[in-house]
Coordinates of C-alpha atoms and ligand atoms in Angstrom, one line a residue:
X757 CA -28.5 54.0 32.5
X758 CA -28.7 53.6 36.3
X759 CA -25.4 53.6 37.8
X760 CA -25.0 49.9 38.3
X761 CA -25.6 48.9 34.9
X762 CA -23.3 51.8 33.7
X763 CA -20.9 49.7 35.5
X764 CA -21.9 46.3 34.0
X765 CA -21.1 48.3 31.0
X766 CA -17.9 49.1 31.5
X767 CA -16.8 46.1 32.5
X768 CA -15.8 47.2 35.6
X769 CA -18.6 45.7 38.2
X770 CA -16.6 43.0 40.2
X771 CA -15.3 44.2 42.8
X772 CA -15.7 47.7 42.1
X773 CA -19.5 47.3 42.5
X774 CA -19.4 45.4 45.2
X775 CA -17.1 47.4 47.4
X776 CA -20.0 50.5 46.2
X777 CA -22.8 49.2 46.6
X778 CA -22.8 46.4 49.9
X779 CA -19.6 47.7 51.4
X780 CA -17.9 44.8 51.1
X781 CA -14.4 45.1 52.4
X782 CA -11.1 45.5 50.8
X783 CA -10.3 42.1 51.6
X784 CA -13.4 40.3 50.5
X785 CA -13.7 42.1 47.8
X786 CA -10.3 41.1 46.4
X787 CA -11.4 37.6 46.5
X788 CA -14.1 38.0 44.4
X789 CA -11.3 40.1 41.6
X790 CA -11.9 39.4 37.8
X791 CA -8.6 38.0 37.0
X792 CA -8.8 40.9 34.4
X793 CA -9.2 44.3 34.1
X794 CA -10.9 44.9 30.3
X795 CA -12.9 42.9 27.9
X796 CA -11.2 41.2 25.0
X797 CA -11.6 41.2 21.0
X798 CA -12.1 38.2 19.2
X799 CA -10.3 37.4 15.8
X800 CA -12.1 37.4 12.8
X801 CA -9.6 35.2 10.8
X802 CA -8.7 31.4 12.0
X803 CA -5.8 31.5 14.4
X804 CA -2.7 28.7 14.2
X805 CA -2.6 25.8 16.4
X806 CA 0.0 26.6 19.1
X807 CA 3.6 25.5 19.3
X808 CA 4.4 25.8 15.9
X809 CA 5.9 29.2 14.8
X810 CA 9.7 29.6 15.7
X811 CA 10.3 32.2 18.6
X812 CA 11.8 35.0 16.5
X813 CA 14.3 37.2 18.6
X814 CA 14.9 41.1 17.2
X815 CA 17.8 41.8 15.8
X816 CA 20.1 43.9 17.6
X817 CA 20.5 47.2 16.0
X818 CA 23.9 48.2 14.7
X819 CA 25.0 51.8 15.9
X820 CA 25.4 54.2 12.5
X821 CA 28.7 56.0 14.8
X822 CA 29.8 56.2 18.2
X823 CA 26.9 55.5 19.8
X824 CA 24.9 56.7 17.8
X825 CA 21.5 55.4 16.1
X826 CA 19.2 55.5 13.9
X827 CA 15.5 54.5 13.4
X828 CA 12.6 54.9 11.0
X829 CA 9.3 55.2 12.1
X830 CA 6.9 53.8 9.4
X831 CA 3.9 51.3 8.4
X832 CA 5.2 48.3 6.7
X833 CA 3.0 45.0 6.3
X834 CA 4.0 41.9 8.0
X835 CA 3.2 37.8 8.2
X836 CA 2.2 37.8 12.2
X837 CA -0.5 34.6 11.6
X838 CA 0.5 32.3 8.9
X839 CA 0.1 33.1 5.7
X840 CA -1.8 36.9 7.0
X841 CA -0.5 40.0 6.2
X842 CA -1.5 42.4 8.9
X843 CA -0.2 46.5 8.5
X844 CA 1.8 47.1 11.3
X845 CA 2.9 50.5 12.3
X846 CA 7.2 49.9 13.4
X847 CA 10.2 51.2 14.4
X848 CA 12.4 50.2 11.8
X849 CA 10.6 48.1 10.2
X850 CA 9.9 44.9 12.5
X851 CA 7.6 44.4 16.0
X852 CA 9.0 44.4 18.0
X853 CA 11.5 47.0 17.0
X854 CA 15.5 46.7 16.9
X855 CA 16.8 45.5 20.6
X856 CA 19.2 48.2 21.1
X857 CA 22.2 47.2 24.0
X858 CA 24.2 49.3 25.5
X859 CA 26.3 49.2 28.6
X860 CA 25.4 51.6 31.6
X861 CA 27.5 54.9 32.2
X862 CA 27.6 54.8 27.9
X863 CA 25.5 57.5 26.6
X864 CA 23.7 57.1 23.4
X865 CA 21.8 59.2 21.0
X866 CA 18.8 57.8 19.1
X867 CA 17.8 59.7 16.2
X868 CA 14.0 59.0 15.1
X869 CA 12.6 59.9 11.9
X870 CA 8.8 59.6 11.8
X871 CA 7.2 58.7 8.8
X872 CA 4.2 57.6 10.3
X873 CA 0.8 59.4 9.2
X874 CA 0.3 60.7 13.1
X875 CA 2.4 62.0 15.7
X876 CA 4.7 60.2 17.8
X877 CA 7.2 60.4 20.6
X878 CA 9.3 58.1 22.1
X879 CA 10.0 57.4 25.6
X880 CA 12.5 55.0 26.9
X881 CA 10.5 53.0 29.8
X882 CA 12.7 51.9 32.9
X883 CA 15.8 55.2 32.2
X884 CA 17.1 57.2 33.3
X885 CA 16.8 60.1 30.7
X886 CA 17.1 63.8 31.4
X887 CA 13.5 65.3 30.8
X888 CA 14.1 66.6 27.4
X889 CA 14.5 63.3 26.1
X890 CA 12.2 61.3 28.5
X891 CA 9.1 61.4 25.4
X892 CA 6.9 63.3 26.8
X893 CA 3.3 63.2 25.9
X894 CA 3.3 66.3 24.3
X895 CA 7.2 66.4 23.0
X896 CA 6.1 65.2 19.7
X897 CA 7.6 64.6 16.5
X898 CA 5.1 65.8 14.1
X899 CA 5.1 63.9 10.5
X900 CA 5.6 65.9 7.2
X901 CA 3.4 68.6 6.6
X902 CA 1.2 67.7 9.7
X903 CA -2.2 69.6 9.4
X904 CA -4.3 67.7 11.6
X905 CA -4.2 69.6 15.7
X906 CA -2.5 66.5 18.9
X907 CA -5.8 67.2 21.1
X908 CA -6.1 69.2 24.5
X909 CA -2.6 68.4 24.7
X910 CA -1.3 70.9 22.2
X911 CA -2.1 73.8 24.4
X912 CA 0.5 72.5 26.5
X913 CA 3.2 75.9 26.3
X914 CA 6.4 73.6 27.7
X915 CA 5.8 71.3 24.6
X916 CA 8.8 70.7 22.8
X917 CA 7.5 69.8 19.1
X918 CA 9.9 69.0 16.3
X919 CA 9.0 67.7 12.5
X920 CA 10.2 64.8 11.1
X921 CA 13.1 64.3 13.5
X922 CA 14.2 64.2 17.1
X923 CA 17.7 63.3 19.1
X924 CA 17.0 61.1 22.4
X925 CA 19.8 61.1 24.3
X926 CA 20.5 58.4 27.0
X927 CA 22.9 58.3 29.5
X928 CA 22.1 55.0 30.8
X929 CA 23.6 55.8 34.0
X930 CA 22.0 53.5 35.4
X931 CA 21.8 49.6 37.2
X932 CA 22.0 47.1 34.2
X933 CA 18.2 45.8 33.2
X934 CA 15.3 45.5 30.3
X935 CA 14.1 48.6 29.9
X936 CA 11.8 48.9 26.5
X937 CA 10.8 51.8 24.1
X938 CA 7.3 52.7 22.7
X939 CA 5.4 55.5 21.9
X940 CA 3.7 57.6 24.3
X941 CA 1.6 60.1 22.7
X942 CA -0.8 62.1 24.4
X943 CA -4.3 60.3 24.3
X944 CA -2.8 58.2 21.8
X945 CA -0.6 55.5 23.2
X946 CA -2.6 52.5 23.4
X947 CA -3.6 52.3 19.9
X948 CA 0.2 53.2 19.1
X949 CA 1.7 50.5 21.0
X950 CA -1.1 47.9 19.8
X951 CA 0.1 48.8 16.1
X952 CA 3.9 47.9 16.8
X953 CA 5.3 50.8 18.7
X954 CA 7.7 48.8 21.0
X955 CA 11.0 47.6 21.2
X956 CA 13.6 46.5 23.7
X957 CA 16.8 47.8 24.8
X958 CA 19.1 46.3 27.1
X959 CA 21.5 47.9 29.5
X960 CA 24.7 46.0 30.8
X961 CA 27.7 46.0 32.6
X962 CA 31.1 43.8 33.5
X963 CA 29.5 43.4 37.1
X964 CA 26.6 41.7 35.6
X965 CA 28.4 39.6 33.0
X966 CA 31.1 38.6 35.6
X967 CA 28.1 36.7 37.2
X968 CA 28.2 33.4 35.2
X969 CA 24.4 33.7 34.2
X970 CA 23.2 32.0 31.6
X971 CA 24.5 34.0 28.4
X972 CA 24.6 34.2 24.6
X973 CA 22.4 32.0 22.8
X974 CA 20.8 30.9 26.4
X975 CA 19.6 34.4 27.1
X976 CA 16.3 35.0 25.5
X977 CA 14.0 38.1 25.5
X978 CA 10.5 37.8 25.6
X979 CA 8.5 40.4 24.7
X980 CA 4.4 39.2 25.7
X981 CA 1.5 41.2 23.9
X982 CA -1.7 40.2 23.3
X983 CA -3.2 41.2 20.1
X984 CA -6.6 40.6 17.6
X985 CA -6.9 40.0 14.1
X986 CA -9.5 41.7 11.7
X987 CA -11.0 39.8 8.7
X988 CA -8.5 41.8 6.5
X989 CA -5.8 40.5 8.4
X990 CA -5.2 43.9 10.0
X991 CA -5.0 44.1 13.5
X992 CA -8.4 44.7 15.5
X993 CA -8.5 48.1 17.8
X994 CA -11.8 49.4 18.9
X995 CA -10.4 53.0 18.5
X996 CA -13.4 55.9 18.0
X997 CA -11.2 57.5 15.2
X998 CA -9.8 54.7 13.1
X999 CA -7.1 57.3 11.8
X1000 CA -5.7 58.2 15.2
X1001 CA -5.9 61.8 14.6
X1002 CA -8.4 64.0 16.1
X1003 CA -10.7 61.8 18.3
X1004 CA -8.7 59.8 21.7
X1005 CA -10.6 56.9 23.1
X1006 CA -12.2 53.3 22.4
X1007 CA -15.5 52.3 22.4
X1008 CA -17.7 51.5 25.4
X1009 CA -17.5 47.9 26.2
X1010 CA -13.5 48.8 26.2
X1011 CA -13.1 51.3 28.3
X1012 CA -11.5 49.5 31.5
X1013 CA -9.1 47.7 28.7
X1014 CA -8.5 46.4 25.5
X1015 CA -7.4 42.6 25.3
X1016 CA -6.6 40.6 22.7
X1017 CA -7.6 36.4 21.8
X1018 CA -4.1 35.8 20.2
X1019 CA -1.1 35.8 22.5
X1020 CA 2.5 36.8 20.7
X1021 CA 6.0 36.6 22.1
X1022 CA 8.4 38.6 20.2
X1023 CA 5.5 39.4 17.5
X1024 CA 5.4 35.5 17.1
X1025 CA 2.0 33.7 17.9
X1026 CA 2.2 30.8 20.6
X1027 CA 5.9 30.1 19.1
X1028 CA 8.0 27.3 20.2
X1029 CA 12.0 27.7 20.6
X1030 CA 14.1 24.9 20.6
X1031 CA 16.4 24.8 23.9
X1032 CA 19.5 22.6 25.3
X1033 CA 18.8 20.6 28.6
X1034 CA 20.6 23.8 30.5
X1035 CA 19.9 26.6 31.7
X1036 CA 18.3 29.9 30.2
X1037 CA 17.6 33.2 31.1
X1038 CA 14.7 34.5 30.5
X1039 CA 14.4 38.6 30.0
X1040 CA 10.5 39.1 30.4
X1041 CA 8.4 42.1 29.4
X1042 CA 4.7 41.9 29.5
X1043 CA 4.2 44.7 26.9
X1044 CA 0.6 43.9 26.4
X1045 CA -1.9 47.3 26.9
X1046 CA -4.1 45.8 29.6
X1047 CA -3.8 41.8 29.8
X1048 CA -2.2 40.7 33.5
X1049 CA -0.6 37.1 32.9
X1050 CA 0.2 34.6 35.5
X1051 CA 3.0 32.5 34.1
X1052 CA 4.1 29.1 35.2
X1053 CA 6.7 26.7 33.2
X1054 CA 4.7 23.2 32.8
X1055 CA 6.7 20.0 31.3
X1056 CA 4.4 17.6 29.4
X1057 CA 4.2 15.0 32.3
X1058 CA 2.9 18.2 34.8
X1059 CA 5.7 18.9 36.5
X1060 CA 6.1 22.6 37.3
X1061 CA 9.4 24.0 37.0
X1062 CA 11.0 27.0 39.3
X1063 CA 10.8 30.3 37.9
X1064 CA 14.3 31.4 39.7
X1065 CA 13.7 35.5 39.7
X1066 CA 17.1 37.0 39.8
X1067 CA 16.1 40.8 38.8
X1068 CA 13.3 43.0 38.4
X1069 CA 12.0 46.1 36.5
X1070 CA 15.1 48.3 37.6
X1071 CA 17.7 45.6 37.8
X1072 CA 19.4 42.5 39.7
X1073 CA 17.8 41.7 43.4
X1074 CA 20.2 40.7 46.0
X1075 CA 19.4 36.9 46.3
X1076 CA 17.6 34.6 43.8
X1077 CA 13.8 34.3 44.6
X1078 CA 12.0 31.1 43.9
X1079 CA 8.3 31.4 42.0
X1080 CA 6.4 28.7 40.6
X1081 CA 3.6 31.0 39.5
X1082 CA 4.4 34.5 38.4
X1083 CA 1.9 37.0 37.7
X1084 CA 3.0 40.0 35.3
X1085 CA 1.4 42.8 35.0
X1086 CA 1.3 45.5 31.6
X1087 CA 5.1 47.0 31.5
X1088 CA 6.8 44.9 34.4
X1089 CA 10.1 43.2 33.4
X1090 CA 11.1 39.9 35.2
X1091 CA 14.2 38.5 34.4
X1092 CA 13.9 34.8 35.0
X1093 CA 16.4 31.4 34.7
X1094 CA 14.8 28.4 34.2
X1095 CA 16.8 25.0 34.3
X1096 CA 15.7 22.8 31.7
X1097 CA 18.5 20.1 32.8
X1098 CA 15.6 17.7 34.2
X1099 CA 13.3 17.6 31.0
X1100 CA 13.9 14.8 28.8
X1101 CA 15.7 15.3 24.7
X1102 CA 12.5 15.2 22.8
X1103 CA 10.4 16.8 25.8
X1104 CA 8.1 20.1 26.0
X1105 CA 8.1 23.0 28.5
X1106 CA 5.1 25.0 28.2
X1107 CA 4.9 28.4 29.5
X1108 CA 1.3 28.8 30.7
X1109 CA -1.0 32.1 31.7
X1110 CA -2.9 30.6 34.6
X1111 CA -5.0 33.8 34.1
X1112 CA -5.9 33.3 30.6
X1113 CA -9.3 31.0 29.1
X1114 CA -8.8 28.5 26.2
X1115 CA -6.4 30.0 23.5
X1116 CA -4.9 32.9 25.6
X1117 CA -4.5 30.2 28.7
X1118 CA -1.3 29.3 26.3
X1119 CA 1.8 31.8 25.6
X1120 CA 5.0 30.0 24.6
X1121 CA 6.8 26.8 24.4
X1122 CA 10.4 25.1 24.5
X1123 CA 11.3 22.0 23.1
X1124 CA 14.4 20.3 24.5
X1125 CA 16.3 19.3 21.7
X1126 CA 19.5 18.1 23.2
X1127 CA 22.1 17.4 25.9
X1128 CA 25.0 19.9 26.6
X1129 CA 27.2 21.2 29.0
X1130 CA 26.6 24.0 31.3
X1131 CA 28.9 26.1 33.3
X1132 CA 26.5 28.6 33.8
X1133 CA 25.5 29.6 37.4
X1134 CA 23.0 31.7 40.0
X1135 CA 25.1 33.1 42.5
X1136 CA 23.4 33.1 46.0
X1137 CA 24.2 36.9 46.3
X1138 CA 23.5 39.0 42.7
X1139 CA 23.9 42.3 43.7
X1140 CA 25.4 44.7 46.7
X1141 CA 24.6 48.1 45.2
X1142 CA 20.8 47.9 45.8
X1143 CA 19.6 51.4 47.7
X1144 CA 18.5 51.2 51.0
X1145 CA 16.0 53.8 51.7
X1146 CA 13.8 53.3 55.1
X1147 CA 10.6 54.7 55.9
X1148 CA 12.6 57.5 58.4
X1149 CA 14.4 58.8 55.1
X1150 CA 11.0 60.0 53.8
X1151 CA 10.8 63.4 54.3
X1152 CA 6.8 63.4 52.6
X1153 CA 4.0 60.6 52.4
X1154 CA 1.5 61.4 49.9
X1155 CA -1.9 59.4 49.2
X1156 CA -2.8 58.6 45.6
X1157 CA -6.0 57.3 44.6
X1158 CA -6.6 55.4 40.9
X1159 CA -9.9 55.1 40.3
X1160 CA -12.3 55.6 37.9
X1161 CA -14.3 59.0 37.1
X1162 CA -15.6 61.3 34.7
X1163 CA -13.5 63.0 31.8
X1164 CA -15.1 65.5 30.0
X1165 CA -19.0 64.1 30.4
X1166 CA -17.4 60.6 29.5
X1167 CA -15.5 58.1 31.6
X1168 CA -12.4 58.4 32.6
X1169 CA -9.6 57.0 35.1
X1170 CA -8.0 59.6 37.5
X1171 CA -4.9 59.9 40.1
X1172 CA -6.5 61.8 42.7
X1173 CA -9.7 62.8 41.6
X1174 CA -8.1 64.4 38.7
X1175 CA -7.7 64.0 35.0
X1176 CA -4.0 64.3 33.1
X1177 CA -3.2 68.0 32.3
X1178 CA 0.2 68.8 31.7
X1179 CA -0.2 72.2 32.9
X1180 CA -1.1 71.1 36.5
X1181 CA 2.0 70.0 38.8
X1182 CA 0.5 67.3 40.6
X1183 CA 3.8 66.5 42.7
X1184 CA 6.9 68.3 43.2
X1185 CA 9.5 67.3 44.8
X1186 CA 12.8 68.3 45.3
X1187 CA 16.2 66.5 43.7
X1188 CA 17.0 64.2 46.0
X1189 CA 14.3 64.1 48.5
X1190 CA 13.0 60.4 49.7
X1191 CA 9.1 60.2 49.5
X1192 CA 6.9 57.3 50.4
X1193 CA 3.8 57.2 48.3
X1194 CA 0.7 55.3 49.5
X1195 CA -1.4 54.1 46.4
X1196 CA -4.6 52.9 46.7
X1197 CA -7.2 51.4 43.5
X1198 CA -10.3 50.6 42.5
X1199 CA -9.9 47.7 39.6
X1200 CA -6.4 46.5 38.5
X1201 CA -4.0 49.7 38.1
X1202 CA -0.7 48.6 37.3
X1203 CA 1.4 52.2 38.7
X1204 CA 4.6 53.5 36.9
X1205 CA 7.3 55.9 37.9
X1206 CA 9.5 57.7 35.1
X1207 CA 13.0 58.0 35.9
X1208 CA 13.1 56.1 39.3
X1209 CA 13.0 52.7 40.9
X1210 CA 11.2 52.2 43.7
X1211 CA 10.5 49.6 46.7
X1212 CA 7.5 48.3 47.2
X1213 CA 7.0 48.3 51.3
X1214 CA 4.1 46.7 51.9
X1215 CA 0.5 45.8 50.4
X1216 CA -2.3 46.4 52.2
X1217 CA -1.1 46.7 55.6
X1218 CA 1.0 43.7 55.0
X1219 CA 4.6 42.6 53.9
X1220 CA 4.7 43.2 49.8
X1221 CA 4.8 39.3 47.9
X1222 CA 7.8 37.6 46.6
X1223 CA 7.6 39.1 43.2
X1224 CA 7.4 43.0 45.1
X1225 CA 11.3 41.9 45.7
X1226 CA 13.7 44.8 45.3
X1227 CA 13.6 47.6 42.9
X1228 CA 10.5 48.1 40.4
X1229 CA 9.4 50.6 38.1
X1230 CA 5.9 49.5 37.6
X1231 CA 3.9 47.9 40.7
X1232 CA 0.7 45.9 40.0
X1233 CA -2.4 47.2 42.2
X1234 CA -4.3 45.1 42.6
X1235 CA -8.2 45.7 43.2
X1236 CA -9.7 47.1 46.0
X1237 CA -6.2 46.9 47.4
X1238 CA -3.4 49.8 48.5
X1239 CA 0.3 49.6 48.4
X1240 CA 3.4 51.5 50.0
X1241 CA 6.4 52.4 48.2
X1242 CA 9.5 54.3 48.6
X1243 CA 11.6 55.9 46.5
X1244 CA 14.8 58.8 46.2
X1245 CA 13.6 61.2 43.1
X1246 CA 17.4 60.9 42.0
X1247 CA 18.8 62.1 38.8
X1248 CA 17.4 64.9 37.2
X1249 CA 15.4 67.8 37.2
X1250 CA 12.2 68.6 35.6
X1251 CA 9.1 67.3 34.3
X1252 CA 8.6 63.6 34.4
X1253 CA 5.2 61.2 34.8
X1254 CA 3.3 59.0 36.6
X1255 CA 0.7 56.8 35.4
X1256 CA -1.4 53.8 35.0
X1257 CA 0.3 51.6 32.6
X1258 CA -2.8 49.9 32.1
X1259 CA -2.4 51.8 28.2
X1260 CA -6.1 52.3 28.1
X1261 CA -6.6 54.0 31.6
X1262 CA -3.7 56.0 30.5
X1263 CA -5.0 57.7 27.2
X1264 CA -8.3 58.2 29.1
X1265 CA -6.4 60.4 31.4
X1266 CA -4.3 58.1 34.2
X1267 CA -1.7 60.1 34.2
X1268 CA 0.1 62.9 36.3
X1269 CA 2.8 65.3 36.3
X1270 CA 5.9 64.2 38.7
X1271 CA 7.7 67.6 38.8
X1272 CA 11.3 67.7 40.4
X1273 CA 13.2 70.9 41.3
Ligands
C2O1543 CU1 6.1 52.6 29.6 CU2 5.2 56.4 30.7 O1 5.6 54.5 30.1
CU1544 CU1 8.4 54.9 31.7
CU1545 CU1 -5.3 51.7 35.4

């Protein structure tokens, strides 16, 4: 294959190509971006007529002691599409899993029994966890009488593998936010997730609370994932080992991503939840493994309605920012109020994915089912305790390139020119040292950081965009484009990760060691 269909291929030509083979620049190629990175599945079984399934919200699991829980990993077979059963692989049972809350400066231990047929290992996205419990990639919990070998990973020598079992401890000291659980298994996450491994955990404090946002039944999480359905009524995966045990990776035509036709909030296709003319808060995770959403709030007579952003991946910003389109990118959290005092009783608020085509162009909807008071509010100033690292306090700058490459004769993504081993320190760093990083991509790359927040400083040369505001976890890179952040490695020592949270580009080896000492 020459090397330009090779990239028609892979679904990665756009802008990629263009910036390879006529030099375009940066810029110019940016406006010529898919609107995706990945090529989508499509369902084999009919798929429901929006609107019409009732947003289910997780429960909220119930400690087993003083902070203390509990949770089974294990298949169980669930109605997703009306009247389908699909196998799901779950914590506890449900997709998403159990919401745990918690309130910050509370520790809590999680205690996970796998009874899954693979591997697993957890990793709390968004804490602050001391390395031991962060989940990862090779920490695994192996099931019962595991015979099957984890991959290249398992000549990792730090490893810490248990059976059946493993305590997570979480400190949660840490700024109040959505932070969300799933597996991250070496190679191995993306199908993982896809099958159910995620759930939601909120952190809160009385600061927070004391705000007067919108709270209680007017507080909703929404958890987005796309997904695709088999003829069985299983859920579609283009995995090269159907079992997930020896062989990592997807086929071809997938290898940039792996999107699905049917768009689920809270495990719920296209679901409609009832709402009082006030307003909500909206807690949103886009916990999809490659889809990038841009969402805007649509009444039925086309008015738009503000998006009114009052925190981010890591927490509450310092003033309210106004959005009428919001793009989201795989693992970013928004958390959102929208006012739906102006909509008519009877009236519809759709939630819309400006980036989506036919069905996945729809996500959610409320209905406005009634008048009602509201002595909620959205203070002018949210938070005071917001960090305030400048570019002086850096004491390194490092470059970091995500792009695509070869992986042992196949394709791969890389950090640098290199694929994930976890015997290679990629960065070190000392405890407490303030680092800018400088990021730069090929196609869509949306960049996390474990245990620390960061600021994004500025986006190709220029100031970040509204939704860059205060601190983030994940930052959406964007093709062809590069991006500044700055962050303090605070908290703990020891062997932590960065990656693409595009889940694809991860298990085909986006990933790096973030070492602090
Ligand atoms: Cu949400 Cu390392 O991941
Ligand atoms: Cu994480
Ligand atoms: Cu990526």
């Amino acid at each position: 294959m020459s090397e330009v269909s090779r990239r028609r291929a892979l679904g990665i030509g756009g802008a990629l190509g263009l910036v390879a083979a006529t030099g375009l620049s940066a810029a110019a190629a940016m406006a010529r971006r898919p609107a995706v990175t990945g090529a989508e599945l499509r369902s084999a079984v009919p798929l429901p007529p929006p609107y019409q399934v009732p947003l289910p919200i997780p429960a909220t699991l119930e400690p087993v002691g003083e902070g203390r829980y509990e949770i089974v990993q294990r298949e169980t077979t669930a109605e997703i599409l009306p009247g389908i059963r699909t196998r799901l692989w779950t914590y506890a049972g449900t997709f998403p899993g159990p919401t745990i809350e918690s309130r910050r400066g509370r520790p809590i231990t999680v205690t996970h029994r796998n009874e899954l047929p693979v591997p697993t290992v957890v990793h709390l996205h968004g804490g602050r966890t001391p390395a031991a419990s962060d989940g990862y990639p090779t920490d695994l919990v192996l099931p019962k009488g595991w015979t099957g070998h984890g991959g290249h990973g398992m000549h990792d020598h730090r490893a810490v593998v248990t059976e059946l079992t493993r305590d997570y401890t979480f400190p949660l000291d840490q700024r109040p936010t959505l932070l969300w659980y799933h597996d991250h298994r070496m190679d191995f996450t993306a199908p993982a997730i896809w099958r159910g491994l995620a759930g939601l955990h909120l952190v809160r404090d009385d600061a927070e609370e004391a705000l007067g946002l919108p709270a209680g039944r007017r507080e909703l999480p929404l958890m987005i994932a796309d997904r695709a359905f088999a003829a069985d009524g299983g859920l579609l995966y283009p995995s090269l080992d159907p079992a997930l045990r020896e062989r990592p990776g997807v086929t071809e035509p997938y290898l940039a991503g792996v999107l699905g036709d049917v768009i689920l909030v809270n495990g719920a296709p296209w679901p409609v939840q009832e709402v009082d003319a006030a307003r909500y808060r909206l807690r949103v995770l886009n916990a999809s493994n490659a889809r990038h959403y841009e969402l805007e709030a649509v009444t039925d007579d086309g008015r738009r309605l503000d998006l009114v952003q009052v925190g981010a991946d890591q927490g509450l910003l310092a003033a309210p920012v106004v959005h009428r389109l919001l793009p989201i990118a795989p693992a970013e959290r928004y958390d959102l109020v929208v006012d739906f005092r102006g909509v008519p009783v009877g009236g519809r608020v759709r939630l819309l994915n400006r980036l989506g085509s036919g069905r996945t162009k729809d996500v959610m909807a409320f209905r406005v089912a009634r008048r009602a008071a509201d002595d909620s509010r959205v203070p002018a100033v949210l938070s005071t305790d917001l960090p305030a690292w400048r570019r002086s306090d850096a004491v390194r700058v490092r470059d970091l390139a995500f792009r695509t490459g070869r992986v042992h004769g196949g394709h791969g993504w890389l950090i640098g020119g290199l694929p994930f081993d976890p015997a290679r320190a990629d960065v070190t760093t000392g405890l407490g040292d303030v680092e800018v990083w400088r990021l730069v991509a090929d196609v869509h790359h949306p960049v996390h950081l474990h245990l620390v927040g960061f600021r994004v400083l500025s986006r190709s040369g220029g100031p970040p965009l509204p939704h860059d505001a205060r601190l983030k976890d994940t930052v959406s890179l964007r093709p062809g484009e590069s991006v500044e952040i700055i962050t303090r490695f605070d908290g703990y020592r020891g062997r932590y990760l960065f990656h693409c949270h595009n889940a694809e580009h991860e298990d085909m080896a986006m990933m790096a060691n973030l070492e602090i000492t």
